[in-house]
PDB file of C-alpha atoms in Angstrom:
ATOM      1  CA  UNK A  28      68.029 101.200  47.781  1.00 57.00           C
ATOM      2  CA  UNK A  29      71.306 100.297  49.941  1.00 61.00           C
ATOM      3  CA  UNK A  30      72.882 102.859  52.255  1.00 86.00           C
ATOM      4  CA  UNK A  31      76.301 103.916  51.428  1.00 92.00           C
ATOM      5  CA  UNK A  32      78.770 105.078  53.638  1.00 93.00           C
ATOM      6  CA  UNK A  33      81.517 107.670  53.332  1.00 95.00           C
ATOM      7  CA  UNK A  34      84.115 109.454  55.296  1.00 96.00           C
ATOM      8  CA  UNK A  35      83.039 112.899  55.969  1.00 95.00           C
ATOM      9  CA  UNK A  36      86.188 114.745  55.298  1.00 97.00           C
ATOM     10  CA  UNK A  37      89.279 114.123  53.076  1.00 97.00           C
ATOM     11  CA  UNK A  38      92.116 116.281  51.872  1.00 97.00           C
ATOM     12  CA  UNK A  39      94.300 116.095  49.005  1.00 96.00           C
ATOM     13  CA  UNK A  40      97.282 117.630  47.601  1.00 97.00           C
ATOM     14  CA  UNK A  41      96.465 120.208  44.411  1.00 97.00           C
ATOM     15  CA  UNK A  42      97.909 117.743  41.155  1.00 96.00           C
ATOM     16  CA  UNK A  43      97.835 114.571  43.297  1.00 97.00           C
ATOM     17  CA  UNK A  44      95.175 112.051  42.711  1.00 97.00           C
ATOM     18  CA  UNK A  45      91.877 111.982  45.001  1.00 98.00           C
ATOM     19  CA  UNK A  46      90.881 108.962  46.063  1.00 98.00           C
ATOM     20  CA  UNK A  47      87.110 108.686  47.382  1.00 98.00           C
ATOM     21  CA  UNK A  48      86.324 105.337  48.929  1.00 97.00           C
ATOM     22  CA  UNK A  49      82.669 104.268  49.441  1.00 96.00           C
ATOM     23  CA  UNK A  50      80.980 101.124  51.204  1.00 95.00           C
ATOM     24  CA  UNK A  51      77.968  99.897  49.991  1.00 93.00           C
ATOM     25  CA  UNK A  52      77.983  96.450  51.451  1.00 92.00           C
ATOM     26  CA  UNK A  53      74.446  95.595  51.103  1.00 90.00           C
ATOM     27  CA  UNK A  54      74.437  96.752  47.672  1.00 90.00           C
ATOM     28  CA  UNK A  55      72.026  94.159  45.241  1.00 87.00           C
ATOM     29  CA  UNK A  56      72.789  92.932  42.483  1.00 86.00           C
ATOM     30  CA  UNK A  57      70.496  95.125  40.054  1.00 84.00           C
ATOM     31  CA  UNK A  58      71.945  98.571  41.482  1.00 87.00           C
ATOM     32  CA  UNK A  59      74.357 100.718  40.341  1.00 90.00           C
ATOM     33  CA  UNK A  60      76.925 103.052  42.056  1.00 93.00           C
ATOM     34  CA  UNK A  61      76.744 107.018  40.933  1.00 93.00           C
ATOM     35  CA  UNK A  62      79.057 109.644  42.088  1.00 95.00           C
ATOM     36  CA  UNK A  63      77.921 112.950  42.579  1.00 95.00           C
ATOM     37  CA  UNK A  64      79.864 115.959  43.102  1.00 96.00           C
ATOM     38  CA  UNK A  65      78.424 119.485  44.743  1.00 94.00           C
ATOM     39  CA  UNK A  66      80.699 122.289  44.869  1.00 93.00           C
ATOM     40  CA  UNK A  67      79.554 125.364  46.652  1.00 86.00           C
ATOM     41  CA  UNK A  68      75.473 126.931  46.229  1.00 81.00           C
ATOM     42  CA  UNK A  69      75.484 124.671  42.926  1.00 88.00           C
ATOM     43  CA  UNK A  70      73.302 121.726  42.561  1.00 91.00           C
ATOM     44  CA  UNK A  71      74.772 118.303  42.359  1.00 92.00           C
ATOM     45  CA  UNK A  72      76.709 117.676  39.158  1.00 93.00           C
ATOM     46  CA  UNK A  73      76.519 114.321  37.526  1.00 91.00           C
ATOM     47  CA  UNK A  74      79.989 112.388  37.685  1.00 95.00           C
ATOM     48  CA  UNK A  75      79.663 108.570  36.988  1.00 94.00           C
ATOM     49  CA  UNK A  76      78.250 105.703  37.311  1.00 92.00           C
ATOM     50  CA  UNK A  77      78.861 101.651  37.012  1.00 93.00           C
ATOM     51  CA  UNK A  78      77.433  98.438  37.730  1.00 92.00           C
ATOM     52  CA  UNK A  79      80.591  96.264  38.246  1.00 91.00           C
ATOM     53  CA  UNK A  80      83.216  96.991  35.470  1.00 88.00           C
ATOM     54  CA  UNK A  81      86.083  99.538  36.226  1.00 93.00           C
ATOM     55  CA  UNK A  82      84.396 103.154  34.618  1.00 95.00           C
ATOM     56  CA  UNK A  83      86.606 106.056  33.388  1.00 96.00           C
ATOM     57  CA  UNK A  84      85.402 109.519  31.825  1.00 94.00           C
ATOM     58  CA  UNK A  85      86.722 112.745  31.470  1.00 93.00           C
ATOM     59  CA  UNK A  86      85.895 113.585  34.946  1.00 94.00           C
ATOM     60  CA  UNK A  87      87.312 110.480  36.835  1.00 97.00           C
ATOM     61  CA  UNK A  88      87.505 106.625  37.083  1.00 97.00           C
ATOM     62  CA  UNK A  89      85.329 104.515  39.068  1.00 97.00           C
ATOM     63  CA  UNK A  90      87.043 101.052  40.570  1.00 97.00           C
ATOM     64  CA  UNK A  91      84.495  98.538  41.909  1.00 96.00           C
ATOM     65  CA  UNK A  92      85.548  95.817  44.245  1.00 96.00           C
ATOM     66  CA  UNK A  93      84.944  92.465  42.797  1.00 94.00           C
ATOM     67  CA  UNK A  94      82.436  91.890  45.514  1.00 95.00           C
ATOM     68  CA  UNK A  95      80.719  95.039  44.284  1.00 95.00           C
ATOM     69  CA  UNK A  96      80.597  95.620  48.278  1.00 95.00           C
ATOM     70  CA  UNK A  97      82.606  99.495  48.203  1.00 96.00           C
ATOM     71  CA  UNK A  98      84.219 101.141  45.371  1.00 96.00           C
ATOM     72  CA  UNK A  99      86.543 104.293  45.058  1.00 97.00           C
ATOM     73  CA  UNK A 100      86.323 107.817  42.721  1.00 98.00           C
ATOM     74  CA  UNK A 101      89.235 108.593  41.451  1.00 98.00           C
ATOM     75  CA  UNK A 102      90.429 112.241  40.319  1.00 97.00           C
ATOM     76  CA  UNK A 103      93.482 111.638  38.570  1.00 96.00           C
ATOM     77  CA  UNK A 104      94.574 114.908  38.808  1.00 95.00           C
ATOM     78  CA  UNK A 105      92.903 117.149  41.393  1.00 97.00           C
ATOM     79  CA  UNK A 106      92.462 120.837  41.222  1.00 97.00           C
ATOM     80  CA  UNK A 107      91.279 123.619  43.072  1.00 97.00           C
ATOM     81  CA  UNK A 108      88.167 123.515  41.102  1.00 95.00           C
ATOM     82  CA  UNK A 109      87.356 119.806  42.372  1.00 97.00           C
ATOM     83  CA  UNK A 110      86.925 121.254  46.222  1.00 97.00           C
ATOM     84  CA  UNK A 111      83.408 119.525  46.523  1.00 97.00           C
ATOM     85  CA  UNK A 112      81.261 117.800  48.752  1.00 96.00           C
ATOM     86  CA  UNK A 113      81.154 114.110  46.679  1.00 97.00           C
ATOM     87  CA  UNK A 114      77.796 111.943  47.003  1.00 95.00           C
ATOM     88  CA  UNK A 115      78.181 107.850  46.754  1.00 95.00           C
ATOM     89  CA  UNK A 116      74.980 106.658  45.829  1.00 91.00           C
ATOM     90  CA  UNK A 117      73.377 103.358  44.847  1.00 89.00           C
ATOM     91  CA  UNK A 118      70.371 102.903  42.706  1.00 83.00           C
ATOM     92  CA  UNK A 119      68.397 100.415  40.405  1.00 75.00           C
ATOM     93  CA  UNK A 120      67.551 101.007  37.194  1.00 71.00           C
ATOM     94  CA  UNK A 121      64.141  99.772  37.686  1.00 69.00           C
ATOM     95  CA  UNK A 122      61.263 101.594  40.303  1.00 63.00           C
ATOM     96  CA  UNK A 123      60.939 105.625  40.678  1.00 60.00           C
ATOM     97  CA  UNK A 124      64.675 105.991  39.797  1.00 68.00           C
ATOM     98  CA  UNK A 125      65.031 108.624  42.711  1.00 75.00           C
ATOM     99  CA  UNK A 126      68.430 109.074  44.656  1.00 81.00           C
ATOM    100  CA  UNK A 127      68.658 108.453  48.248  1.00 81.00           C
ATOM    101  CA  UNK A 128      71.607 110.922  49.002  1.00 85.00           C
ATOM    102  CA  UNK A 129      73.739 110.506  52.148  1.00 84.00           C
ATOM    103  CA  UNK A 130      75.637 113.071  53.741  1.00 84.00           C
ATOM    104  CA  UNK A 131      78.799 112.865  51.291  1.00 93.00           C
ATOM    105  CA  UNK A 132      82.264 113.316  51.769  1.00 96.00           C
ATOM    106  CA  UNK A 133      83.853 117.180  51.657  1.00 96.00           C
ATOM    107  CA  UNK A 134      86.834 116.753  49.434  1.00 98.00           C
ATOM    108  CA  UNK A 135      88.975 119.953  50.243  1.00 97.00           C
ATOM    109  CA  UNK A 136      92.138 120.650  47.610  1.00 97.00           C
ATOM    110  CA  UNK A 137      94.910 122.485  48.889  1.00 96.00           C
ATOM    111  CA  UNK A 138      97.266 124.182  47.185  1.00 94.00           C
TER     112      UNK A 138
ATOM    113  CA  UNK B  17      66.860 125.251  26.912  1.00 52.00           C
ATOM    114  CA  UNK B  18      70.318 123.994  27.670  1.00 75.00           C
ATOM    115  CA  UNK B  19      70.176 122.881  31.232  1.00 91.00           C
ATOM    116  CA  UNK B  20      67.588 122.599  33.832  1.00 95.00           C
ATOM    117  CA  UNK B  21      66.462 126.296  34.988  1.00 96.00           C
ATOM    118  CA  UNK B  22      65.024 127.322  37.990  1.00 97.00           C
ATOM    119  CA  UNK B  23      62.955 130.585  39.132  1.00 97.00           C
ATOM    120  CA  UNK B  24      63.093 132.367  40.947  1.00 97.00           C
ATOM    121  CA  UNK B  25      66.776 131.774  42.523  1.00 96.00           C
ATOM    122  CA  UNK B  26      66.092 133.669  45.683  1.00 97.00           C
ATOM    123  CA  UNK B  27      62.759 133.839  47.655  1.00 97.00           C
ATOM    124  CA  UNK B  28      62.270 135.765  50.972  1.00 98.00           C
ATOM    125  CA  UNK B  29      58.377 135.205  52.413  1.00 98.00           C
ATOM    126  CA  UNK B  30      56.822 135.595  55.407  1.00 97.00           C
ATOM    127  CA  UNK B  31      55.876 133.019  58.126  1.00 97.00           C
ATOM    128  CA  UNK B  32      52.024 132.005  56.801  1.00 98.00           C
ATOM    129  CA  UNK B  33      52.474 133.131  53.242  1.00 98.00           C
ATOM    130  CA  UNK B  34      52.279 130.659  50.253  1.00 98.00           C
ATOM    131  CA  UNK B  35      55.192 130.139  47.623  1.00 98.00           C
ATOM    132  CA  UNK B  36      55.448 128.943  44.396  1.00 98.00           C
ATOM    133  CA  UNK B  37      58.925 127.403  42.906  1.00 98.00           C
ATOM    134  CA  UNK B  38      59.296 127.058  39.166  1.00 97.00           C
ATOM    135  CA  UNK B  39      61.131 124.379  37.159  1.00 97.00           C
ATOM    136  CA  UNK B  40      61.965 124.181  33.785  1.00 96.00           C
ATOM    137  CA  UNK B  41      63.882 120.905  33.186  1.00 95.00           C
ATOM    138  CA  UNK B  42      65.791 119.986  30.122  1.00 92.00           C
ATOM    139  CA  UNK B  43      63.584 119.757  26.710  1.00 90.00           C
ATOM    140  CA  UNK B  44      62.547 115.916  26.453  1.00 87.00           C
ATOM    141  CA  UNK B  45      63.727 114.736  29.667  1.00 88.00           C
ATOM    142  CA  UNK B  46      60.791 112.551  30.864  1.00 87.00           C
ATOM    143  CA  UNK B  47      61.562 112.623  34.386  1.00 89.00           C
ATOM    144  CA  UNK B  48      61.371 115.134  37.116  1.00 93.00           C
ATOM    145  CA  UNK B  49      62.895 115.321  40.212  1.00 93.00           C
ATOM    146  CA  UNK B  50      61.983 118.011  43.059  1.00 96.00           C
ATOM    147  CA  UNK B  51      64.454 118.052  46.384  1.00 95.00           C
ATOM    148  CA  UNK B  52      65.556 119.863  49.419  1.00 95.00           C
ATOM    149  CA  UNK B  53      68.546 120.713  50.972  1.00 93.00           C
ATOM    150  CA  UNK B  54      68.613 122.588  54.301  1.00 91.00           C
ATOM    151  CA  UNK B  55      71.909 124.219  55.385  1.00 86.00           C
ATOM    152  CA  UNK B  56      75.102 122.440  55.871  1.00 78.00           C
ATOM    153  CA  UNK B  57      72.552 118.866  55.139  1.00 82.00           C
ATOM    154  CA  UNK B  58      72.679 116.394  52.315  1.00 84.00           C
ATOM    155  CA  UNK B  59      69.508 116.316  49.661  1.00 89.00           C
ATOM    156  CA  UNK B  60      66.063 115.092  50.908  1.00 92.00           C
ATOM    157  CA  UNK B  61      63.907 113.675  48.050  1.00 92.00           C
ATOM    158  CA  UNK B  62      60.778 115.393  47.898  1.00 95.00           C
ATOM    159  CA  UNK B  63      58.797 114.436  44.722  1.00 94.00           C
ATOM    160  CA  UNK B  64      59.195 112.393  41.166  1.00 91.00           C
ATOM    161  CA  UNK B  65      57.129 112.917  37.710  1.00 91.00           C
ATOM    162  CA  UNK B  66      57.615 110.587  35.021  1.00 87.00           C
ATOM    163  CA  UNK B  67      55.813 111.449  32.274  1.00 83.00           C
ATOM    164  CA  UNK B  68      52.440 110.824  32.299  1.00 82.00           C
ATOM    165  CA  UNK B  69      52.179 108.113  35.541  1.00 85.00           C
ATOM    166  CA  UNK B  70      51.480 109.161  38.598  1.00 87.00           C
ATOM    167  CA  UNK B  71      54.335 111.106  40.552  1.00 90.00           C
ATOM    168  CA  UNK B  72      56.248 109.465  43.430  1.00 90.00           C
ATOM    169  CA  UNK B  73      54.770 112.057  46.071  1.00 92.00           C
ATOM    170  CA  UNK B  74      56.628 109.771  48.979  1.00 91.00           C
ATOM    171  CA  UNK B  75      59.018 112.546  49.809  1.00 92.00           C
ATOM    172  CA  UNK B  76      56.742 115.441  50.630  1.00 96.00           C
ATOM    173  CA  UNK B  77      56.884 116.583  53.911  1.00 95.00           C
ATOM    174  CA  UNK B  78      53.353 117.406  54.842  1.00 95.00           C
ATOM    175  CA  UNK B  79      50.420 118.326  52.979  1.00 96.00           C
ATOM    176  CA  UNK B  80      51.315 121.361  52.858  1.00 98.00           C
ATOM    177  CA  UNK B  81      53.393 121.029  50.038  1.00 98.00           C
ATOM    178  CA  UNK B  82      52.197 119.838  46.387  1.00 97.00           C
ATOM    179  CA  UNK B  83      53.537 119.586  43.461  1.00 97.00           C
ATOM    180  CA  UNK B  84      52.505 119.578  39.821  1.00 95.00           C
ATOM    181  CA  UNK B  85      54.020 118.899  36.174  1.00 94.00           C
ATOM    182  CA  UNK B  86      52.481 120.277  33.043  1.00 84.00           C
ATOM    183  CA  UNK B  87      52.286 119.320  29.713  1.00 81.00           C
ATOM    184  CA  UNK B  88      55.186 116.986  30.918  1.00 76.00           C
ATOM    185  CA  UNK B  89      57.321 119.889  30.900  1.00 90.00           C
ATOM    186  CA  UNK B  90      57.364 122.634  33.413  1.00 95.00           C
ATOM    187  CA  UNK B  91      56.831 122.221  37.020  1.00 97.00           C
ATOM    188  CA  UNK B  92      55.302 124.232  40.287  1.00 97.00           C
ATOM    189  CA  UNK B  93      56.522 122.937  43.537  1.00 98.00           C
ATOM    190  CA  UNK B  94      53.916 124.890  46.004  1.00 98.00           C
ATOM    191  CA  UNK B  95      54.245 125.103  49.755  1.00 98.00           C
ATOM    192  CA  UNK B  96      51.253 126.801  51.402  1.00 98.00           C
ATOM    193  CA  UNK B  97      51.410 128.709  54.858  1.00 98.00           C
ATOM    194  CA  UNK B  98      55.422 128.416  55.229  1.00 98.00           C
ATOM    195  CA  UNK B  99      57.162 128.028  58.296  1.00 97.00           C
ATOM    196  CA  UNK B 100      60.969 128.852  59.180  1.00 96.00           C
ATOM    197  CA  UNK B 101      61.700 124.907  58.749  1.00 95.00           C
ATOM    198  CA  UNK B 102      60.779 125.714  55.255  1.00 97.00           C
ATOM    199  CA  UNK B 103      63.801 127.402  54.570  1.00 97.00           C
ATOM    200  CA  UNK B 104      66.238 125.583  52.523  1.00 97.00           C
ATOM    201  CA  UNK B 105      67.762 125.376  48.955  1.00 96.00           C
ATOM    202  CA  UNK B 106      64.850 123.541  46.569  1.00 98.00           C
ATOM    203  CA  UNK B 107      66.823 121.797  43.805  1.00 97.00           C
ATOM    204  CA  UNK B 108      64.947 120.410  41.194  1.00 97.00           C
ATOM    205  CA  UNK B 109      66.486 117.536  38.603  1.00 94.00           C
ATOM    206  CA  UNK B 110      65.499 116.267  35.367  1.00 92.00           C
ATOM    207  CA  UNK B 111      66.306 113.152  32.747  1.00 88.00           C
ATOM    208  CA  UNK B 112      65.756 111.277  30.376  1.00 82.00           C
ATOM    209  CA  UNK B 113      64.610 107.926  31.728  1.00 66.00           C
ATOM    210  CA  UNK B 114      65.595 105.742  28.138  1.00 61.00           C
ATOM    211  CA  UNK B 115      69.178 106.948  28.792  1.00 56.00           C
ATOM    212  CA  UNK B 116      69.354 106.470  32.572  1.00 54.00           C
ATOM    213  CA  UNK B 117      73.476 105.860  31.691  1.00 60.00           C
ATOM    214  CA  UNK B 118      73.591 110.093  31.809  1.00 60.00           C
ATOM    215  CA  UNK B 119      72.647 110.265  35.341  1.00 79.00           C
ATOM    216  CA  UNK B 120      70.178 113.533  36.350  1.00 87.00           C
ATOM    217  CA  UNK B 121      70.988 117.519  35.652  1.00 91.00           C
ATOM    218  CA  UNK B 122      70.277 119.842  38.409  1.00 94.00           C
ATOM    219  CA  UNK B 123      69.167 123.722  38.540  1.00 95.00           C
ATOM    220  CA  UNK B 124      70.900 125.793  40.767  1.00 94.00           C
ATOM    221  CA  UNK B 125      68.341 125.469  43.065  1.00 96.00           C
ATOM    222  CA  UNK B 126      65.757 127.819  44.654  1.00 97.00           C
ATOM    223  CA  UNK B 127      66.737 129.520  47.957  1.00 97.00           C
ATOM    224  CA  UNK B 128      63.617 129.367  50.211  1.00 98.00           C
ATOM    225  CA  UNK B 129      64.305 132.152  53.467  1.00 97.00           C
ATOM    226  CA  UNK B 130      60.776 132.091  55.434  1.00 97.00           C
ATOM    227  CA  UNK B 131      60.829 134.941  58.395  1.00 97.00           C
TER     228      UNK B 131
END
């Protein structure tokens, strides 16, 4: 599976959109990129995934470069509650299915 | 049960002593994940069931640790003769493999204190 890489730290204004960028340049073309949120002595919570379309949920929207080489979670509206350590990951749909999970980025929300 | 549960959710053993770690993943989810996550550190993959094939054991430290799923359902992680590196948060995952699109659901994890 391809490495991803993320910053380690971001901050972001309480109501203000979060912006997560990830790089996952030597990303193949049969794997997918899942976001993965852990807030605080929970396990990792599910968040979304896409191949190369734009994605949107109830949780966020994913963007995915046209080169599928980095993409960006976005949390329209951020709250306290979204204070999180956020995992990039990419993955085929084919194989053991496991997760390699990097280090993530810790997405702190001030108020 | 609703969500993946995990028992017990605190574990304090002694150096030497063997542990058991109990999943019980979603009803129907085919797969079944087992990982670790020592302080402040990102999620190490440890093990993989999916239903009856053989489990991805690639993960697992040493061979001290082992892992089983029964029935397809329930599953014992087991490390035997812990030591302090030991000590982590055990998270185990499950899903349903024909709907990969829903991604995994973790427990809350295990927390693993060896002294």
């Amino acid at each position: 599976d391809a490495k991803t890489t993320q910053p380690t730290s971001m901050d972001c204004a309480e109501g203000r959109a979060a912006n997560l960028p990830c790089n996952h340049s030597t990303i193949s073309g049969n794997e997918y990129v899942y976001w993965y949120r852990q807030i605080h002595s929970q396990g990792p919570q599910y968040i979304i995934h896409g191949l190369k379309n734009n994605e949107t949920n109830e949780m966020a929207s994913l963007i995915i470069t046209e080169d599928r080489k980095s993409s960006t979670l976005i949390l329209p509206h951020a709250t306290l509650r979204d204070t999180a350590v956020y995992y990039c990951i990419v993955r085929s749909h084919s194989g053991t299915y496991k997760y390699i999970f990097g280090t993530g980025t810790r997405l702190k929300v001030l108020a | 049960g609703a969500g993946v549960s995990q028992s017990p959710s605190n574990k304090v053993t002694e150096k030497g002593k063997d542990v058991e770690l109990r999943c019980d993943p979603i009803s129907g989810h085919t797969a079944l994940y087992w990982y670790r996550q020592s302080l402040g550190q990102g999620l190490e993959f440890l093990i993989y069931f999916q239903g009856n094939s053989a489990p991805d054991k690639s993960g697992l430290p040493s061979d001290r640790f082992s892992a089983e799923r029964t029935g397809g359902s329930v599953s014992t992680l087991t490390i035997q003769r812990t030591q302090q590196e030991d000590s982590a948060v055990y998270l185990c995952a499950s899903s349903n493999r024909d709907r990969v699109n829903y991604g995994y659901t973790f427990g809350s994890g295990t927390r693993l204190t060896v002294v």
